[in-house]
mmCIF file of C-alpha atoms and ligand atoms in Angstrom:
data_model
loop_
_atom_site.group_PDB
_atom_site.id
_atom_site.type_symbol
_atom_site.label_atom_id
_atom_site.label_comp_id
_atom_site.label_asym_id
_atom_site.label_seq_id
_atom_site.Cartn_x
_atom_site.Cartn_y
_atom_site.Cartn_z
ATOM 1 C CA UNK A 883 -21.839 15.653 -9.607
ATOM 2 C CA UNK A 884 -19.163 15.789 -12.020
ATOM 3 C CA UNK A 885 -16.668 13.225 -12.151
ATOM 4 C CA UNK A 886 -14.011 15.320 -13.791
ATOM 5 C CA UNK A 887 -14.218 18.383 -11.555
ATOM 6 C CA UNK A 888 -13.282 16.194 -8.237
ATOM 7 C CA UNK A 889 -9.199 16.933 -7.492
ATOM 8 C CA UNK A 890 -6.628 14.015 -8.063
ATOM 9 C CA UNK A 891 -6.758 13.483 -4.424
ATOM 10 C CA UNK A 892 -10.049 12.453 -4.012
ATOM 11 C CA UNK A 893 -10.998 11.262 -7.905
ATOM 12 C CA UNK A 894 -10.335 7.814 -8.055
ATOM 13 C CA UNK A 895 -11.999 7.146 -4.261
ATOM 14 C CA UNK A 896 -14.775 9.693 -5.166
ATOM 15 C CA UNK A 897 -15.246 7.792 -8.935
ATOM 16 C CA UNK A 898 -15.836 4.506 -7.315
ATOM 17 C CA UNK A 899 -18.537 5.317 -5.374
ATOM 18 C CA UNK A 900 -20.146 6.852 -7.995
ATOM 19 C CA UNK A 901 -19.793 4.166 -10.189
ATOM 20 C CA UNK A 902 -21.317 1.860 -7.623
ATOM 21 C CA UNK A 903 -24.479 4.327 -7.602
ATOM 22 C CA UNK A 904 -24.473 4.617 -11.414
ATOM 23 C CA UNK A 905 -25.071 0.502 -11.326
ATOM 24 C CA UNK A 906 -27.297 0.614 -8.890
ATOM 25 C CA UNK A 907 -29.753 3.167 -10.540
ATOM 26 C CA UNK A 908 -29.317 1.126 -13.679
ATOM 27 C CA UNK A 909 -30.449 -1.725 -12.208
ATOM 28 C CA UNK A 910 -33.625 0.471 -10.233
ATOM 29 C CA UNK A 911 -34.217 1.168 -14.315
ATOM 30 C CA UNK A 912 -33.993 -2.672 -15.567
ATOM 31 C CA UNK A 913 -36.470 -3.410 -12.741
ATOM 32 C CA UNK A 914 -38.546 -0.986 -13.388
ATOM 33 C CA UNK A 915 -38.720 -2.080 -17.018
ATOM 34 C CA UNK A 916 -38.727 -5.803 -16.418
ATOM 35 C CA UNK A 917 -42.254 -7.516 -16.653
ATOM 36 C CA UNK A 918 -41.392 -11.269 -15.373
ATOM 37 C CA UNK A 919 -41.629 -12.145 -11.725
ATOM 38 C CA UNK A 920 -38.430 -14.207 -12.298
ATOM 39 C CA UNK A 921 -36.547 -11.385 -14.396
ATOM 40 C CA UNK A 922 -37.168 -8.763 -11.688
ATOM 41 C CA UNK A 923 -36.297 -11.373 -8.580
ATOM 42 C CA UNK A 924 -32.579 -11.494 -10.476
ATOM 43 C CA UNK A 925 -32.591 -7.676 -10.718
ATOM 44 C CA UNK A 926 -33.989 -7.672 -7.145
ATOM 45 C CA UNK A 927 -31.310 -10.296 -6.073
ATOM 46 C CA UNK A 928 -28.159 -8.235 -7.924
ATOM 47 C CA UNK A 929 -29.484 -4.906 -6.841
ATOM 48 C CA UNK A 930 -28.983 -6.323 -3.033
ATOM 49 C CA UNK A 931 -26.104 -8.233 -3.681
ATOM 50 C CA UNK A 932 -24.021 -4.917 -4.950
ATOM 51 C CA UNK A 933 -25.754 -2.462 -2.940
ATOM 52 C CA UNK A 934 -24.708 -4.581 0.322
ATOM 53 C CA UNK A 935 -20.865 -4.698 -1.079
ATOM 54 C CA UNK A 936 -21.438 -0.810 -1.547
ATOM 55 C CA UNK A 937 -22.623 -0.111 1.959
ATOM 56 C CA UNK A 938 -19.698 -2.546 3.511
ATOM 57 C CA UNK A 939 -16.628 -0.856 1.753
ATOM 58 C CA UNK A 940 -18.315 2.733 2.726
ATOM 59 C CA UNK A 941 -18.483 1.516 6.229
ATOM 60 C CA UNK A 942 -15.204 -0.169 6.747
ATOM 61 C CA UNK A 943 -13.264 1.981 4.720
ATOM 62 C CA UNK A 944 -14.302 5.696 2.981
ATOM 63 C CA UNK A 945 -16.661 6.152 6.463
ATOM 64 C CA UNK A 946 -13.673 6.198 8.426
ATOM 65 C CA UNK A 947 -11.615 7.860 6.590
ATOM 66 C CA UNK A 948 -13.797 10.773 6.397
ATOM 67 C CA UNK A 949 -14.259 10.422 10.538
ATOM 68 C CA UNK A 950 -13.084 13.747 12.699
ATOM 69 C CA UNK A 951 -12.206 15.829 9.658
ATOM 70 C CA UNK A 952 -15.028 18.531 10.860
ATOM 71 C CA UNK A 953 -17.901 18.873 13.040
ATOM 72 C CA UNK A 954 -20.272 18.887 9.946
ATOM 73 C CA UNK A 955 -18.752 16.029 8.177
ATOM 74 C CA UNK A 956 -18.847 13.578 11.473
ATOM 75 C CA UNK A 957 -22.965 14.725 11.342
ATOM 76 C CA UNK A 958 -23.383 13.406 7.800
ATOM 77 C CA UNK A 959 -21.474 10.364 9.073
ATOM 78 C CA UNK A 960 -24.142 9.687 11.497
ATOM 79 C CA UNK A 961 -27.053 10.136 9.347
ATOM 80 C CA UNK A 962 -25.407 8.072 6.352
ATOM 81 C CA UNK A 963 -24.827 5.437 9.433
ATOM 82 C CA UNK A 964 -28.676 5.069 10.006
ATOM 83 C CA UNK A 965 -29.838 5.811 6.597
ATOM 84 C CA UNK A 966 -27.633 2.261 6.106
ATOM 85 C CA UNK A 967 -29.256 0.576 8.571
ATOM 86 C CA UNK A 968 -32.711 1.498 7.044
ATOM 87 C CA UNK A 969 -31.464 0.276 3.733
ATOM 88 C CA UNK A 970 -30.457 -2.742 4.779
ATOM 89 C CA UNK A 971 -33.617 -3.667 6.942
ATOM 90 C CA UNK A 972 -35.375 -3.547 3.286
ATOM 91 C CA UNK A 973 -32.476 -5.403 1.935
ATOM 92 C CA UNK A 974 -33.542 -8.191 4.524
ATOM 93 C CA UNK A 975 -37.106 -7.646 3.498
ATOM 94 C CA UNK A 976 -35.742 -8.516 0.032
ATOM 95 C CA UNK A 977 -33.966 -11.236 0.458
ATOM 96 C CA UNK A 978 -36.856 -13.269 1.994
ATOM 97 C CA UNK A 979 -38.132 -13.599 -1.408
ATOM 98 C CA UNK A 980 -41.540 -12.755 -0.676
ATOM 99 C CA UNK A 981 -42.830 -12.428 -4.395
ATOM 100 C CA UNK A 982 -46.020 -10.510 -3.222
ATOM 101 C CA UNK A 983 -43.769 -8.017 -1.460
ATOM 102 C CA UNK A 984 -41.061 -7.848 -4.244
ATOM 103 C CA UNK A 985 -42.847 -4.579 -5.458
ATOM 104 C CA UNK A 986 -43.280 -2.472 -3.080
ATOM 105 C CA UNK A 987 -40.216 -3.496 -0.718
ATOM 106 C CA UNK A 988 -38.292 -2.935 -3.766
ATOM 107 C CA UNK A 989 -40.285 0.739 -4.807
ATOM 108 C CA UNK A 990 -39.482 1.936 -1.109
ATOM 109 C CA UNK A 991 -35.685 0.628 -1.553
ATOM 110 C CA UNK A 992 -35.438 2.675 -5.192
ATOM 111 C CA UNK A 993 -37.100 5.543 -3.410
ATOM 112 C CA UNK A 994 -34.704 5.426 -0.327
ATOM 113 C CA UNK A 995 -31.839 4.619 -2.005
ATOM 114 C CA UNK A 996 -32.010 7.705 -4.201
ATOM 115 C CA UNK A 997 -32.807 9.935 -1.093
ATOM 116 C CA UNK A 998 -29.386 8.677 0.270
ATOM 117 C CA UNK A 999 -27.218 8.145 -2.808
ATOM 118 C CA UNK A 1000 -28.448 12.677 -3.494
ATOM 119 C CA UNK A 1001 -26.917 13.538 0.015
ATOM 120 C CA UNK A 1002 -24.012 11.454 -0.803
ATOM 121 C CA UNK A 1003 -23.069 13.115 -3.993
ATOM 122 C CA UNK A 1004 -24.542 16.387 -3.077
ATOM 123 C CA UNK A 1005 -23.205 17.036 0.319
ATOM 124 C CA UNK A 1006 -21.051 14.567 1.872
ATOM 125 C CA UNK A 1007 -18.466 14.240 -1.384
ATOM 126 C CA UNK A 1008 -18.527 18.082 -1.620
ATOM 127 C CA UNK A 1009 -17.947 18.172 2.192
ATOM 128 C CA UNK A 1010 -14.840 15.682 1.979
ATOM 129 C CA UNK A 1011 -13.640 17.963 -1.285
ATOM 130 C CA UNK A 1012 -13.277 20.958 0.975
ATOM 131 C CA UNK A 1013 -11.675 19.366 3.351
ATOM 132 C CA UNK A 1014 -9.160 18.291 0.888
ATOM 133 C CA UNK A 1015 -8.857 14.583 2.652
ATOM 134 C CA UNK A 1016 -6.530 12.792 1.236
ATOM 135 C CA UNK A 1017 -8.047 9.583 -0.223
ATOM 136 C CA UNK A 1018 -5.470 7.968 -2.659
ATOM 137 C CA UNK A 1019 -4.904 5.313 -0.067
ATOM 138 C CA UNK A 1020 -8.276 4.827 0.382
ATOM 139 C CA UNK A 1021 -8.851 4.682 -2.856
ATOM 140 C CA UNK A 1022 -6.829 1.695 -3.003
ATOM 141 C CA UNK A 1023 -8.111 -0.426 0.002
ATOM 142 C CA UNK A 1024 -12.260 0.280 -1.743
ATOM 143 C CA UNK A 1025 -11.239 -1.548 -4.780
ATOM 144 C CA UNK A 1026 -9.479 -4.180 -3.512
ATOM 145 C CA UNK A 1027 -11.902 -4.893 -0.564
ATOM 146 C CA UNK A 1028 -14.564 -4.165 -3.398
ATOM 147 C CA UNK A 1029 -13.447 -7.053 -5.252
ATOM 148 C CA UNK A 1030 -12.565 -9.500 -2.068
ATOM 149 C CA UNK A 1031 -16.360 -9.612 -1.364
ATOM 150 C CA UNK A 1032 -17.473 -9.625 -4.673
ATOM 151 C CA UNK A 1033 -14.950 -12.805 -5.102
ATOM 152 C CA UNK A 1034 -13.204 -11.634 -7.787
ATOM 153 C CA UNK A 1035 -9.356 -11.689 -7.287
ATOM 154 C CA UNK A 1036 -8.190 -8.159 -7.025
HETATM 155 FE FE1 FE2 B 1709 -23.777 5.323 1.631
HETATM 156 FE FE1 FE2 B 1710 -22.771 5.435 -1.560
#
């Protein structure tokens, strides 16, 4: 998806995200690259760290937004609901630190991840373009929130 072809209304919401899945990937790369068990447990540890603020400002904020604006949308809303919950079980799975598991919890993550991050940009953003929903407010309230949890002062 192209950044530059997404209308005023929705660009600087829309960018965001994107951004957020561009750093993500990156850090899928890094890990992928690392060769240390202690260099890819800090990859591991930032990849869950931002994908967790990620999920949270989609969920309080851009989720809603989207909510009611057509049948179709509210049906991608679902599915991104429990394709969240999935990522965040191996989040958990993560976070325990099991250094045998690190690998593969992490592969399936990459893998799953990806899956979700494609329907995002490849249906649900084009879905909320043709609706034309306004999301300069929203927008607003992503980065701020963004920055609240990632204590950084907005
Ligand atoms: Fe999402
Ligand atoms: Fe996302």
């Amino acid at each position: 998806m192209d950044k530059s072809k997404v209308p005023v209304e929705q660009r600087q919401a829309i960018g965001l995200l994107m951004d957020d899945h561009r750093a993500v990937k990156k850090l899928f790369k890094q890990f992928e690259a690392a060769s240390g068990l202690a260099e890819k447990r800090s990859i591991a540890q930032e990849t869950c760290q931002q994908l967790t603020v990620h999920a949270q400002i989609e969920e309080e904020i851009f989720y809603p937004a989207l909510r009611g604006a057509s049948d179709k949308l509210d049906d991608m809303l679902d599915e991104a609901k429990v394709e969240h919950g999935v990522a965040k079980d191996l989040i958990a799975a993560i976070e325990q630190d099991d250094a045998e598991m690190l690998e593969a919890n992490y592969k399936v993550l990459t893998e799953y991840v990806g899956h979700h991050v494609e329907e995002e940009e490849g249906e649900l953003f084009p879905a909320v373009i043709k609706a034309k929903i306004d999301l300069r407010d929203v927008a607003t309230q992503l980065e701020s929130r963004k920055m609240e949890l990632l204590g950084q002062p907005a």
